[in-house]
Coordinates of C-alpha atoms and ligand atoms in Angstrom, one line a residue:
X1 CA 103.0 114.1 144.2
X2 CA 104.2 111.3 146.7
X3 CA 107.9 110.2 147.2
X4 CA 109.1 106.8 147.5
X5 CA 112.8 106.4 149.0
X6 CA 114.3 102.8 149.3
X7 CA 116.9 103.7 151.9
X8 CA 118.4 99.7 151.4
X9 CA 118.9 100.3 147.6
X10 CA 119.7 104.1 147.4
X11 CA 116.8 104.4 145.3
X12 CA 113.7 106.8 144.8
X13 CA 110.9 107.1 142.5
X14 CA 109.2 110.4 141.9
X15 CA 106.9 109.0 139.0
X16 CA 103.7 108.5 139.6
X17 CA 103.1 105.3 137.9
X18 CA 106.4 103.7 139.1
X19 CA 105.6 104.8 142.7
X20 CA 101.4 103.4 142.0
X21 CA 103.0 100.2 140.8
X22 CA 105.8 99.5 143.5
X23 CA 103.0 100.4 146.3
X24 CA 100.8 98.2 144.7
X25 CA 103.1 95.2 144.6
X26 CA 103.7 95.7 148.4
X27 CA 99.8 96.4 149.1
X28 CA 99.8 99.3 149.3
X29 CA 96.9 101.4 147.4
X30 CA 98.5 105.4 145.7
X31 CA 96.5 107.7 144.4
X32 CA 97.2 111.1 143.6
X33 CA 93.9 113.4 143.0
X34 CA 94.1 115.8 140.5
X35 CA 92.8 118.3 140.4
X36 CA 92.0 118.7 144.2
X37 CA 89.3 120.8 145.3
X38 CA 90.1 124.2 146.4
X39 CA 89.4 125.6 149.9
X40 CA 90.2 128.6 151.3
X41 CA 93.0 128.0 154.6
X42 CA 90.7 128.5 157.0
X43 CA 88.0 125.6 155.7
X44 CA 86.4 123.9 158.2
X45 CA 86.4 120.3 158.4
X46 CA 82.7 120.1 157.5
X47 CA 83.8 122.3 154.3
X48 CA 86.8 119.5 153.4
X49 CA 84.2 116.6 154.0
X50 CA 81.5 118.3 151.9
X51 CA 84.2 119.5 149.4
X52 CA 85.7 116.0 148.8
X53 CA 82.1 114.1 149.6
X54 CA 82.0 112.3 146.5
X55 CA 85.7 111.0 146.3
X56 CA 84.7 109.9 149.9
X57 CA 81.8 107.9 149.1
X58 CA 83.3 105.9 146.3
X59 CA 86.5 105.0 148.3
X60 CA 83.4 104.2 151.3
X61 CA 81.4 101.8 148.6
X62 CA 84.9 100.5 147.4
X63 CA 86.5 99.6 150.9
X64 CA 83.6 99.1 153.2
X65 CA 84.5 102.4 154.8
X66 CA 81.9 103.7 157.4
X67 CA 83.5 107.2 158.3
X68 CA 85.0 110.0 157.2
X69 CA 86.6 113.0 159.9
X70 CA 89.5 115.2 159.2
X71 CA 92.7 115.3 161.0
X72 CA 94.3 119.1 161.4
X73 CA 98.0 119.1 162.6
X74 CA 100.2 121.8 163.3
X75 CA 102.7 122.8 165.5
X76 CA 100.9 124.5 168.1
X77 CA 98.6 121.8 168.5
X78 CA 98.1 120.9 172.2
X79 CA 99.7 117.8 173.2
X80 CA 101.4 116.9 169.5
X81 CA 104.9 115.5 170.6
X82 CA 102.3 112.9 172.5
X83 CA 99.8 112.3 169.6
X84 CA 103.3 111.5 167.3
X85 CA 105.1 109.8 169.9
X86 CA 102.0 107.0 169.9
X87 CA 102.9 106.6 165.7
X88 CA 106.3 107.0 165.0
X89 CA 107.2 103.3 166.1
X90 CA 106.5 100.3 164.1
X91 CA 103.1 99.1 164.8
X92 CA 99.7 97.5 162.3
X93 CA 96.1 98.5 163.0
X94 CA 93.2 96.1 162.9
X95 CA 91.9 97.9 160.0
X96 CA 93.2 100.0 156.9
X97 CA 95.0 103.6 157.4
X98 CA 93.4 105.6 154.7
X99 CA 94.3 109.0 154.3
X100 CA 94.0 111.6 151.8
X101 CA 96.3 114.8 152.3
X102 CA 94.4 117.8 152.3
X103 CA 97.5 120.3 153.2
X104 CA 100.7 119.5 154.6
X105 CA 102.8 116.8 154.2
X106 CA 104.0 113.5 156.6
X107 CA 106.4 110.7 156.1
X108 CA 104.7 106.9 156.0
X109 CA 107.3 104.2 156.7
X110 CA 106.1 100.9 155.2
X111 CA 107.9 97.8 156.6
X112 CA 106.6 94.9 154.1
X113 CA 107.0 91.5 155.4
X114 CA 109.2 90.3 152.4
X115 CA 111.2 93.1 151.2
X116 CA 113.4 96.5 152.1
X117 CA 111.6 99.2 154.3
X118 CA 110.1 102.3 152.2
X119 CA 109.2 105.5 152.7
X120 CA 106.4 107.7 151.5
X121 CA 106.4 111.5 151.6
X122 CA 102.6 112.3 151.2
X123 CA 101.7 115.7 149.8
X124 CA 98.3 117.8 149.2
X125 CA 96.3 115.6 146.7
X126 CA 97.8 112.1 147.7
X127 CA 95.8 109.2 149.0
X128 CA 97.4 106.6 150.6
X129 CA 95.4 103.0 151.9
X130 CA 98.2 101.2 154.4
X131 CA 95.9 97.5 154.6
X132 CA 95.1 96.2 157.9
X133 CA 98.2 94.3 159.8
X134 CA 100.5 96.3 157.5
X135 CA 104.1 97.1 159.5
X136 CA 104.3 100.7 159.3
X137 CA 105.0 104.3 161.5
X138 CA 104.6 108.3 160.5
X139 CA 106.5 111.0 160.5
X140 CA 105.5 114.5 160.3
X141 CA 107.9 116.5 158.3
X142 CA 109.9 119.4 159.5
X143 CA 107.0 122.1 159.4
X144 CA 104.8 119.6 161.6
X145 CA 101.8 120.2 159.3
X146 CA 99.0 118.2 157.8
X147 CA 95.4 118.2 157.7
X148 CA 94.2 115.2 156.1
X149 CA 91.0 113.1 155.6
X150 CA 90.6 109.8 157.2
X151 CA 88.4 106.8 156.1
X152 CA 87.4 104.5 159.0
X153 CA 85.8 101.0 159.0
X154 CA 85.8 100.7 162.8
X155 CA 87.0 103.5 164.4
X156 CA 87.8 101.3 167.5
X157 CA 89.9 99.4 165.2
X158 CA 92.6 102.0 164.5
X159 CA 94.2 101.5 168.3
X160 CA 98.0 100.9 167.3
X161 CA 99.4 97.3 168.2
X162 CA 103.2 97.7 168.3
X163 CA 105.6 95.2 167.0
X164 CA 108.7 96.5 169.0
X165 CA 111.0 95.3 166.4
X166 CA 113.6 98.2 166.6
X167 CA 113.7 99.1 163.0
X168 CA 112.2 102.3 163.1
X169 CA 115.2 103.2 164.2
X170 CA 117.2 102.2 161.7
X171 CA 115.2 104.7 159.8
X172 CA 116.1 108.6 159.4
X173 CA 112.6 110.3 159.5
X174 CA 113.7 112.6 156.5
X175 CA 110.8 113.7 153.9
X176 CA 111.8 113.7 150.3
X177 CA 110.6 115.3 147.5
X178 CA 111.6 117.3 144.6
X179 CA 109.5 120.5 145.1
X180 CA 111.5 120.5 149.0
X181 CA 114.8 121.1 148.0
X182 CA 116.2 124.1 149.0
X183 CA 118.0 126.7 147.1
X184 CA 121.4 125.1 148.8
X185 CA 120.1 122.1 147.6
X186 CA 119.4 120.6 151.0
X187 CA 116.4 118.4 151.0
X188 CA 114.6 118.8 154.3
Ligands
FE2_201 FE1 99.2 103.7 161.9

């Protein structure tokens, strides 16, 4: 289950319908999939697609979504600092960010144009739809792991347009959530 922390009002919602309904009012579509399919570790991305094919087509008929890939993070991955570098300032996209976490987790930062900057932890089973010209950046949490599915309209569309407003910066990139807090009682 997602995470939603309102650094500006010291407040976070770990409820599924309270984080479905403040998303929604700021545009932003939560869903949390239960239960998710099971795959083995080692699944390959044809096995996710064909695993999760028929969430996939009814979030394709619902949002005009053309195609499907899978994206597979992890810390050895060649070239990551780069690939995260290119998302972890504020920028929009010419079409929705859909993604549904496989495995993993990330940190979303939503920056809504009226209203204090939120954050999203994403987990296995959460699908998250951040609209076309939405502020936003991602995190990866401190594990640097994720494999998630992602819904395209136009893949050329998804090339990030930065506002180069500073406030990312403003913004610790901590993940919350209540299953990551250590036995000191650290949350990483
Ligand atoms: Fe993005």
């Amino acid at each position: 289950m997602a995470t939603v922390r309102i650094p500006d009002e010291d407040r976070t919602l770990t409820q599924e319908h309270e984080i479905r309904s403040y998303l929604s009012g700021v545009g932003i579509t939560y869903e949390h999939w239960t239960p998710a399919h099971v795959l083995p570790d080692g699944a390959s991305a044809q096995e996710v697609l064909a695993a999760y094919a028929p969430e996939i087509e009814r979030l394709k008929a619902a949002g005009g979504y053309v195609a499907a890939d899978v994206i597979d993070v992890a810390p050895d991955t060649p070239g990551l600092d780069t690939m995260l570098n290119r998302f972890s300032t504020e920028h929009w996209h010419d079409e929705d960010e859909v993604r549904f976490i496989v495995a993993g987790r990330g940190l979303f930062h939503i920056h809504p144009r009226e209203g204090n900057v939120l954050s999203v932890t994403v987990e296995a089973g959460d699908l998250l739809r951040v609209p076309r010209g939405t502020w936003h950046w991602f995190d990866l949490c401190r594990e640097k792991r994720i494999r998630a599915i992602r819904l395209f309209q136009d893949p050329s569309g998804w090339t990030p347009h930065y506002t180069e407003s500073g406030t990312d910066r403003h913004y610790d990139p901590v993940c919350f959530g209540p299953s990551y807090i250590a036995p000191g009682g650290a949350i990483s």
